[in-house]
Amino acid sequence: MNDRGKKAIKGKKEAGRRCPRLLQEITFIYVFLMMTVYPFYFRNKYYDIGNAKWQFFFFLTAGTGAILLSLLLFHVIEEWKTDEFKKAIRSIRLSATDRFVLVYAAAVLLSTLFSPYKEQVFWGYDGWYMGFVSQMCFALIYFCVSRYWRWDISAVICCLAAAFLVFLLAILMRFRIDPLSMYKGLEEQFKINFLSTIGQATWYSSYVAVLFPLGLFAFWFYDNKNVRIFGGIFTAAGFMTMVTQNSDSSFIAFGLLIFALFWISMESNRAFRRFLEVMMMCFSCFKLIGICQQLFPENAVPLDAISLFCSQSNMTWIILIVTAICYFSFCWLEKYGKIDISKIKSIRILFLWILLLGIGGIIIYIYLNTTKKLPVHLQSGNRYLLFDEYWGNNRGSSWMIAVKSFLKGDFVRKIFGCGPDGFSSFVQSFFYEELEMKWGSSGILACAHNEWLNALVNFGIAGTIPYIGIFLSAACRFFRKAKVHPELTAIVLSIICYMGHNFFCYQQIICTPILFILMGTGESIIRYGKKENNLKEADCPK
């Protein structure tokens, strides 16, 4: 072989080696932009923020995807005959989450093809954009990140720093401090409905539900002083924005987060002590906000009952004092070797039963109260305990219409749904007059305000099962692998919070892609480890 031939072969080999590196670098840039720049991107304040976020997401994701797929195709063409490539193909393995994502993508495709609203479901309902394109982007995000993202602690810190700034801005805005003039020109009555640079308050609460567990985990888990300080500041901001964002759904996510953290904290004295520290910080932050609300009543934005109860009720003081007593008592017992929390794990089983029985009891009471089967003196008119069309800020009406629409649909609609984000047109075909009376001349209900019920209507049974399977399989897989890679616990907490929060909320263009990024990073950590972990081993408890 002449020199030219040898150089050509050498050039091909070098190109083959460069492609995987380029794929990793481009994926890293994409994740970095989505986690640090995307939350702050807006146009024309809140008046066009939804469209601005969608365009940023779509063009960045589509552009990155096109580049990655082109590089991957070039890599395959260059390498497909080599032994290394054949070996790599034979060694391909799919996790349960991978399979659920693939099945979900196929179900969404079929749902789109069978939809009677093809023009709408391709892009999605105007302003929501949860159509076919977004769903395919979510699947693309998961696979690209899970295969080509690599751990980088500095990037992780930057992502959390961006989330902290988003939280801080929201806290300031709840006291009418608006450094970016986001509220300029917005009527007073609508200010409660928008927050930070995320937009709609429900979008913001979803963002908190997904990102807050990551910083809380850093404060709870690591021993490095600087990491704990940063994690503590982040966690404090998270608790303060939670009690000021005015979202009831966020307290559902918070309850699940605290129970999950309690469960894993029963593994050791150190973990349980950290759990008590988290709880003291929580109630301290709630009361700090309450004090600020009382000191500056003219600046504090009026909030709903649950948020005000947590920040201003004397009960919060009592719980804080009790938690502090438990903490110092536990530290004393631990110091003298009188307690080993890992040997009394039956406590968490007890609390699990209390939680399940409590939830079951509340559901039974709501049913009996709604159907008037309780004695008069036990009945309640509380808006949380009486399920009617006004329950949960009109979610009762949305849920009932969603269920009725699903049941009215034919066999194809039950199996494949009406198409991604086709909910509004589908329910309108059955309940236009009822919706017109409730929502005005447009008579439009864009979604069910319950992501899992919304998925059932949009994707049918064939799409809903794998969609839920994505989150459950990822949470279970990450939880099992957390003993080797503890950071996976943070992603498990995020998944739990998202699923709980979105039982009362919906898919949207801010947080759903971020959660798919997190699940992709979790899968990447399992597959490739943390080669660039800058935390010293001594900083991470064994």
C-alpha positions as MATLAB code, in Angstrom:
seq = 'MNDRGKKAIKGKKEAGRRCPRLLQEITFIYVFLMMTVYPFYFRNKYYDIGNAKWQFFFFLTAGTGAILLSLLLFHVIEEWKTDEFKKAIRSIRLSATDRFVLVYAAAVLLSTLFSPYKEQVFWGYDGWYMGFVSQMCFALIYFCVSRYWRWDISAVICCLAAAFLVFLLAILMRFRIDPLSMYKGLEEQFKINFLSTIGQATWYSSYVAVLFPLGLFAFWFYDNKNVRIFGGIFTAAGFMTMVTQNSDSSFIAFGLLIFALFWISMESNRAFRRFLEVMMMCFSCFKLIGICQQLFPENAVPLDAISLFCSQSNMTWIILIVTAICYFSFCWLEKYGKIDISKIKSIRILFLWILLLGIGGIIIYIYLNTTKKLPVHLQSGNRYLLFDEYWGNNRGSSWMIAVKSFLKGDFVRKIFGCGPDGFSSFVQSFFYEELEMKWGSSGILACAHNEWLNALVNFGIAGTIPYIGIFLSAACRFFRKAKVHPELTAIVLSIICYMGHNFFCYQQIICTPILFILMGTGESIIRYGKKENNLKEADCPK';
ca = [
       0.000    0.000    0.000;
       1.383    3.428   -0.977;
       1.754    6.375    1.391;
      -1.404    8.047    0.093;
      -3.479    4.962    0.953;
      -1.952    4.733    4.412;
      -2.647    8.398    5.059;
      -6.268    7.952    3.936;
      -6.751    5.027    6.314;
      -5.091    6.954    9.133;
      -7.326    9.959    8.394;
     -10.439    7.797    8.538;
      -9.383    6.334   11.863;
      -8.757    9.792   13.294;
     -12.152   10.983   12.023;
     -13.742    7.918   13.574;
     -12.162    8.772   16.906;
     -13.148   12.456   16.646;
     -16.844   11.782   16.029;
     -17.650   10.343   19.486;
     -15.820   13.252   21.090;
     -17.748   15.770   18.980;
     -21.024   14.049   19.855;
     -20.183   14.385   23.560;
     -19.137   18.029   23.288;
     -22.227   19.075   21.338;
     -24.502   17.235   23.771;
     -22.731   18.929   26.666;
     -23.314   22.359   25.098;
     -26.983   21.545   24.520;
     -27.559   20.436   28.130;
     -25.651   23.458   29.436;
     -27.743   25.901   27.386;
     -31.013   24.216   28.348;
     -30.179   24.219   32.056;
     -28.530   27.639   32.390;
     -29.711   29.932   29.566;
     -33.164   28.565   28.724;
     -34.773   29.382   32.112;
     -33.825   33.065   31.687;
     -34.832   33.456   28.052;
     -37.919   35.576   27.409;
     -39.252   38.092   24.924;
     -41.601   41.019   25.582;
     -41.771   40.164   29.302;
     -44.690   37.825   30.123;
     -46.730   38.853   27.082;
     -44.882   36.528   24.715;
     -42.881   34.344   27.076;
     -44.609   31.072   26.103;
     -43.868   31.469   22.397;
     -40.335   32.654   23.162;
     -39.610   29.594   25.327;
     -41.058   27.279   22.677;
     -38.979   28.770   19.876;
     -35.796   28.603   21.952;
     -36.485   24.963   22.816;
     -37.502   23.888   19.328;
     -34.721   25.543   17.346;
     -32.020   24.528   19.841;
     -33.261   20.939   20.092;
     -33.950   20.492   16.370;
     -30.645   22.090   15.393;
     -28.658   20.068   17.897;
     -30.499   16.904   16.930;
     -29.765   17.432   13.237;
     -26.058   17.949   13.933;
     -25.857   14.919   16.221;
     -27.692   12.647   13.799;
     -25.485   13.831   10.911;
     -22.321   13.144   12.900;
     -23.659    9.776   13.998;
     -24.472    8.839   10.404;
     -20.991    9.911    9.288;
     -19.479    7.843   12.106;
     -21.498    4.763   11.109;
     -20.513    5.111    7.436;
     -16.825    5.466    8.350;
     -16.742    2.657   10.896;
     -19.373    0.104    9.933;
     -16.920   -2.410    8.508;
     -14.438   -2.297   11.368;
     -14.259   -4.976   14.040;
     -14.636   -2.366   16.770;
     -17.893   -1.121   15.299;
     -19.291   -4.639   14.896;
     -18.354   -5.374   18.493;
     -20.037   -2.164   19.630;
     -23.227   -3.084   17.754;
     -23.291   -6.540   19.350;
     -22.824   -5.015   22.801;
     -25.771   -2.602   22.510;
     -28.049   -2.980   25.516;
     -31.328   -1.296   26.229;
     -32.518   -0.567   29.737;
     -36.195   -0.795   30.694;
     -36.400    2.994   30.451;
     -34.886    2.911   26.945;
     -37.571    0.450   25.856;
     -40.370    2.491   27.382;
     -39.134    5.612   25.572;
     -39.023    3.747   22.245;
     -42.500    2.255   22.723;
     -43.815    5.659   23.772;
     -42.370    7.317   20.658;
     -44.003    4.640   18.493;
     -47.336    5.101   20.294;
     -47.188    8.884   19.795;
     -46.506    8.345   16.080;
     -49.538    6.060   15.765;
     -51.639    8.455   17.828;
     -50.710   11.246   15.419;
     -51.435    9.167   12.318;
     -54.857    8.073   13.630;
     -55.784   11.516   14.957;
     -58.704   13.369   13.348;
     -56.920   16.638   14.225;
     -53.652   16.156   12.356;
     -53.031   19.837   11.716;
     -53.337   20.630   15.428;
     -51.527   17.636   16.895;
     -48.388   18.013   14.775;
     -47.284   21.184   16.595;
     -49.801   21.121   19.431;
     -52.375   23.545   20.741;
     -51.307   27.163   20.270;
     -49.470   28.397   23.368;
     -48.846   24.860   24.711;
     -46.977   23.187   21.829;
     -47.117   19.698   23.307;
     -47.780   18.069   19.949;
     -45.983   15.383   17.965;
     -42.851   17.484   17.469;
     -42.310   18.083   21.199;
     -42.948   14.441   22.100;
     -40.368   13.287   19.563;
     -37.959   15.905   20.912;
     -38.360   14.458   24.420;
     -37.418   10.990   23.169;
     -34.483   12.421   21.196;
     -33.279   14.351   24.245;
     -33.330   11.249   26.422;
     -31.327    9.077   24.024;
     -28.790   11.738   23.045;
     -28.104   12.761   26.642;
     -28.034    9.185   27.963;
     -25.464    8.160   25.336;
     -23.291   11.252   24.916;
     -23.478   13.398   28.048;
     -20.617   12.918   30.523;
     -20.430   13.949   34.159;
     -18.881   17.356   34.838;
     -19.188   18.757   38.354;
     -18.518   22.349   37.278;
     -21.408   22.180   34.808;
     -23.678   20.710   37.487;
     -22.822   23.626   39.797;
     -23.582   26.128   37.013;
     -26.980   24.493   36.433;
     -27.849   24.719   40.142;
     -26.586   28.308   40.278;
     -28.965   29.212   37.430;
     -31.875   27.566   39.259;
     -30.943   29.460   42.437;
     -31.095   32.792   40.587;
     -34.515   31.857   39.178;
     -35.699   31.063   42.740;
     -34.208   34.271   44.150;
     -35.904   36.412   41.525;
     -39.266   34.776   42.309;
     -38.859   35.449   46.052;
     -38.056   39.117   45.417;
     -41.020   39.489   43.079;
     -43.390   38.201   45.756;
     -42.324   41.288   47.731;
     -42.786   43.553   44.678;
     -39.047   43.811   44.013;
     -38.844   43.409   40.243;
     -35.238   43.957   39.042;
     -36.024   42.858   35.453;
     -39.279   44.882   35.274;
     -41.157   41.717   34.338;
     -44.391   43.119   35.797;
     -44.168   46.381   33.868;
     -47.532   47.092   32.246;
     -49.164   44.044   33.866;
     -52.376   44.678   35.777;
     -52.197   44.093   39.542;
     -54.746   41.268   39.500;
     -52.585   39.199   37.122;
     -49.257   39.543   38.938;
     -50.026   36.596   41.222;
     -50.208   34.370   38.107;
     -46.630   34.951   36.864;
     -43.212   34.437   38.407;
     -39.530   34.928   37.688;
     -38.342   34.339   34.114;
     -40.319   31.098   33.803;
     -43.751   32.609   33.194;
     -47.060   31.214   34.365;
     -47.099   30.316   38.078;
     -47.942   26.663   37.376;
     -44.980   26.472   34.996;
     -42.802   27.952   37.700;
     -44.018   25.516   40.372;
     -43.176   22.627   37.996;
     -39.696   24.092   37.562;
     -39.224   24.223   41.339;
     -40.508   20.654   41.708;
     -37.883   19.370   39.243;
     -34.836   21.468   40.226;
     -35.243   21.950   43.973;
     -34.506   18.283   44.898;
     -31.085   18.506   43.220;
     -29.736   21.270   45.463;
     -31.438   19.830   48.537;
     -29.655   16.530   47.860;
     -26.281   18.313   47.762;
     -26.948   19.875   51.175;
     -28.201   16.574   52.616;
     -25.553   14.250   51.169;
     -22.099   15.798   50.769;
     -19.525   16.525   53.497;
     -17.493   19.070   51.542;
     -17.864   22.386   53.389;
     -18.204   24.557   50.286;
     -20.725   22.187   48.692;
     -22.762   22.134   51.905;
     -22.776   25.919   52.131;
     -23.896   26.289   48.514;
     -26.411   23.471   48.924;
     -27.721   25.074   52.109;
     -28.209   28.476   50.455;
     -29.915   26.807   47.490;
     -32.160   24.754   49.778;
     -33.135   27.814   51.819;
     -34.092   29.665   48.636;
     -36.067   26.621   47.510;
     -38.101   26.515   50.721;
     -38.723   30.269   50.608;
     -39.935   30.219   47.021;
     -42.064   27.174   47.764;
     -44.013   29.044   50.433;
     -44.373   32.210   48.343;
     -45.158   30.852   44.858;
     -48.836   30.330   45.801;
     -49.234   26.896   44.223;
     -51.126   24.182   46.081;
     -49.638   21.569   43.725;
     -46.153   22.398   44.983;
     -47.103   21.290   48.497;
     -48.083   17.860   47.131;
     -44.634   17.605   45.558;
     -43.081   18.877   48.798;
     -44.874   16.236   50.866;
     -43.677   13.428   48.586;
     -40.144   14.850   48.583;
     -39.982   14.963   52.376;
     -41.372   11.438   52.757;
     -38.911   10.057   50.187;
     -36.029   11.846   51.920;
     -37.205   10.515   55.287;
     -37.317    6.981   53.854;
     -33.730    6.999   52.574;
     -32.510    8.878   55.671;
     -33.390    5.902   57.870;
     -30.322    4.099   56.499;
     -27.836    5.725   58.918;
     -27.513    8.137   61.850;
     -25.677   10.627   59.675;
     -28.373   10.643   57.001;
     -31.164   10.999   59.566;
     -29.349   13.841   61.315;
     -29.089   15.587   57.958;
     -32.799   14.992   57.395;
     -33.611   16.777   60.663;
     -31.356   19.646   59.574;
     -33.325   19.908   56.341;
     -36.594   20.026   58.258;
     -35.318   22.724   60.630;
     -34.210   24.769   57.652;
     -37.616   24.279   56.029;
     -39.672   25.595   58.938;
     -37.146   28.353   59.664;
     -37.439   29.584   56.065;
     -41.229   29.434   56.244;
     -41.198   31.598   59.368;
     -38.616   34.006   57.938;
     -40.961   34.631   55.017;
     -43.849   35.061   57.451;
     -41.895   37.657   59.445;
     -41.064   39.553   56.243;
     -44.733   39.461   55.232;
     -45.708   40.967   58.576;
     -42.934   43.577   58.537;
     -43.680   44.683   54.969;
     -47.408   44.014   54.462;
     -47.708   46.669   51.757;
     -44.995   44.924   49.703;
     -46.057   41.306   50.241;
     -48.218   39.926   47.428;
     -51.432   38.387   48.902;
     -51.260   34.576   48.905;
     -53.761   31.759   49.329;
     -54.605   30.046   52.610;
     -52.101   27.153   52.561;
     -49.112   29.387   51.841;
     -50.146   31.902   54.515;
     -50.719   29.118   57.042;
     -47.195   27.764   56.500;
     -45.553   31.177   56.747;
     -47.623   32.936   59.428;
     -49.313   30.267   61.556;
     -48.106   29.705   65.122;
     -48.278   25.981   64.330;
     -45.155   26.406   62.193;
     -43.309   27.778   65.240;
     -44.436   24.750   67.275;
     -43.301   22.295   64.601;
     -39.960   24.101   64.287;
     -39.364   23.929   68.045;
     -40.327   20.232   68.177;
     -38.010   19.488   65.235;
     -35.138   21.338   66.936;
     -35.697   19.372   70.154;
     -35.673   16.117   68.184;
     -32.478   17.176   66.413;
     -30.503   18.068   69.545;
     -31.817   14.998   71.386;
     -30.789   12.796   68.486;
     -27.305   14.380   68.390;
     -26.914   13.737   72.130;
     -27.997   10.090   71.797;
     -25.690    9.640   68.803;
     -22.742   11.179   70.646;
     -23.014    8.640   73.460;
     -23.767    5.705   71.173;
     -27.281    5.236   72.450;
     -29.050    5.123   69.071;
     -28.628    3.419   65.700;
     -31.428    4.544   63.418;
     -30.683    1.815   60.873;
     -31.829   -0.802   63.396;
     -35.303    0.710   63.773;
     -36.337    0.904   60.136;
     -39.766   -0.330   61.146;
     -40.510    3.330   61.914;
     -40.554    4.180   58.224;
     -42.953    1.281   57.556;
     -45.186    2.727   60.256;
     -45.060    6.164   58.636;
     -45.732    4.609   55.225;
     -48.888    3.000   56.567;
     -49.888    6.271   58.209;
     -49.387    8.054   54.884;
     -51.323    5.468   52.872;
     -54.153    5.236   55.405;
     -54.255    9.027   55.593;
     -54.535    9.383   51.817;
     -57.095    6.578   51.677;
     -59.089    8.136   54.523;
     -59.134   11.535   52.816;
     -60.315    9.991   49.529;
     -63.069    8.060   51.305;
     -64.138   11.157   53.238;
     -64.245   13.259   50.049;
     -66.378   10.589   48.369;
     -68.806   10.308   51.294;
     -68.897   14.081   51.752;
     -69.540   14.663   48.052;
     -72.286   12.045   47.852;
     -73.936   13.371   51.078;
     -73.619    9.975   52.779;
     -72.189   11.465   55.971;
     -74.226   12.727   58.909;
     -74.904   16.451   58.583;
     -72.580   17.353   61.448;
     -69.663   15.543   59.727;
     -70.151   17.128   56.308;
     -67.840   19.893   55.132;
     -68.071   22.619   52.548;
     -64.296   23.023   52.418;
     -63.197   23.359   48.793;
     -60.590   20.626   49.243;
     -63.000   18.125   50.826;
     -65.947   18.465   48.448;
     -65.328   17.133   44.951;
     -67.355   19.078   42.444;
     -66.648   21.129   39.340;
     -64.989   23.831   41.467;
     -62.694   21.463   43.352;
     -59.000   22.282   43.107;
     -59.380   25.630   41.348;
     -61.808   24.136   38.781;
     -59.745   20.982   38.298;
     -62.801   18.951   39.285;
     -64.578   20.163   36.167;
     -61.540   19.501   33.948;
     -61.074   15.974   35.301;
     -64.738   15.063   34.917;
     -64.857   16.330   31.345;
     -61.613   14.476   30.519;
     -62.927   11.171   31.899;
     -66.301   11.557   30.166;
     -64.598   12.393   26.869;
     -62.336    9.348   27.088;
     -65.317    7.090   27.790;
     -67.304    8.616   24.908;
     -64.477    8.008   22.448;
     -64.563    5.026   20.098;
     -62.200    2.044   20.280;
     -59.419    3.742   18.289;
     -59.569    6.832   20.534;
     -59.384    4.663   23.661;
     -56.343    2.777   22.385;
     -54.433    5.539   20.545;
     -56.085    8.707   21.846;
     -57.015   11.830   19.933;
     -53.422   12.762   19.175;
     -50.707   14.628   21.125;
     -52.149   17.906   22.423;
     -55.448   17.231   20.640;
     -57.289   17.365   23.973;
     -58.992   20.731   23.345;
     -60.591   19.712   20.051;
     -61.582   16.267   21.307;
     -63.412   17.372   24.455;
     -64.950   20.285   22.587;
     -66.584   17.806   20.195;
     -68.584   16.430   23.137;
     -68.943   19.325   25.571;
     -68.789   22.540   23.563;
     -71.939   24.066   25.110;
     -70.890   23.184   28.653;
     -67.403   24.578   28.086;
     -68.807   27.705   26.471;
     -70.952   28.370   29.541;
     -67.957   27.906   31.838;
     -65.073   29.444   29.901;
     -66.752   31.942   27.640;
     -67.352   32.265   23.909;
     -64.280   30.245   22.897;
     -65.404   27.224   24.907;
     -61.860   25.852   24.992;
     -60.282   23.626   27.652;
     -56.656   23.109   26.614;
     -55.791   20.191   28.908;
     -57.044   18.096   31.841;
     -54.756   19.737   34.442;
     -53.619   16.222   35.332;
     -50.724   15.033   33.188;
     -51.554   11.339   33.462;
     -55.254   11.796   32.697;
     -54.318   14.192   29.905;
     -52.000   11.526   28.462;
     -54.853    9.005   28.509;
     -57.021   11.295   26.385;
     -54.211   12.372   24.042;
     -52.215    9.140   23.614;
     -54.759    6.515   24.652;
     -53.952    3.401   26.620;
     -51.155    2.464   24.179;
     -49.299    5.706   24.890;
     -50.140    6.308   28.547;
     -48.761    3.005   29.854;
     -45.261    3.431   28.340;
     -45.264    7.146   29.224;
     -45.827    6.425   32.908;
     -43.432    3.498   32.537;
     -40.636    5.892   31.520;
     -40.749    7.690   34.881;
     -41.369    4.658   37.079;
     -38.683    2.523   35.414;
     -36.151    5.364   35.596;
     -36.913    5.991   39.284;
     -36.599    2.284   40.135;
     -33.426    1.811   38.064;
     -31.739    4.888   39.526;
     -32.749    3.949   43.066;
     -31.206    0.478   42.670;
     -27.965    1.936   41.289;
     -27.740    4.743   43.863;
     -25.476    2.686   46.135;
     -22.819    2.868   43.405;
     -23.722    6.339   42.125;
     -25.368    8.281   44.998;
     -26.157   11.310   42.804;
     -28.863    9.217   41.146;
     -30.872    9.680   44.327;
     -31.296   13.363   43.460;
     -32.838   12.461   40.095;
     -35.153    9.937   41.774;
     -36.371   12.731   44.062;
     -36.941   14.983   41.034;
     -38.984   12.292   39.281;
     -41.099   11.729   42.392;
     -41.731   15.461   42.772;
     -42.608   15.877   39.093;
     -45.059   12.970   39.105;
     -46.745   14.179   42.283;
     -46.875   17.803   41.195;
     -48.220   16.997   37.742;
     -51.056   14.921   39.130;
     -52.563   18.411   39.380;
     -50.676   19.999   36.496;
     -49.575   19.210   32.938;
     -46.750   18.744   30.462;
     -45.196   22.022   29.422;
     -42.263   23.270   27.437;
     -40.115   24.332   30.415;
     -39.920   21.406   32.802;
     -40.793   18.284   30.820;
     -37.674   18.551   28.612;
     -35.563   19.353   31.674;
     -36.789   16.174   33.378;
     -35.968   14.132   30.266;
     -32.491   15.688   30.370;
     -32.133   14.612   34.011;
     -33.271   11.070   33.239;
     -30.794   10.997   30.364;
     -27.970   12.140   32.646;
     -28.929    9.458   35.154;
     -28.737    6.764   32.499;
     -25.389    8.189   31.347;
     -23.981    8.038   34.889;
     -24.967    4.359   35.139;
     -23.396    3.541   31.773;
     -20.216    5.626   31.933;
     -19.685    6.614   35.567;
     -18.315    9.957   36.769;
     -14.838   10.170   35.269;
     -14.593   13.916   35.833;
     -15.925   14.033   39.374;
     -14.021   16.844   41.102;
     -15.383   16.038   44.555;
     -12.842   14.239   46.638;
     -13.747   10.771   47.840;
     -13.591   12.019   51.417;
     -16.368   14.486   50.619;
     -18.782   11.710   49.694;
     -19.944    9.457   52.546;
     -19.441    5.764   52.051;
];
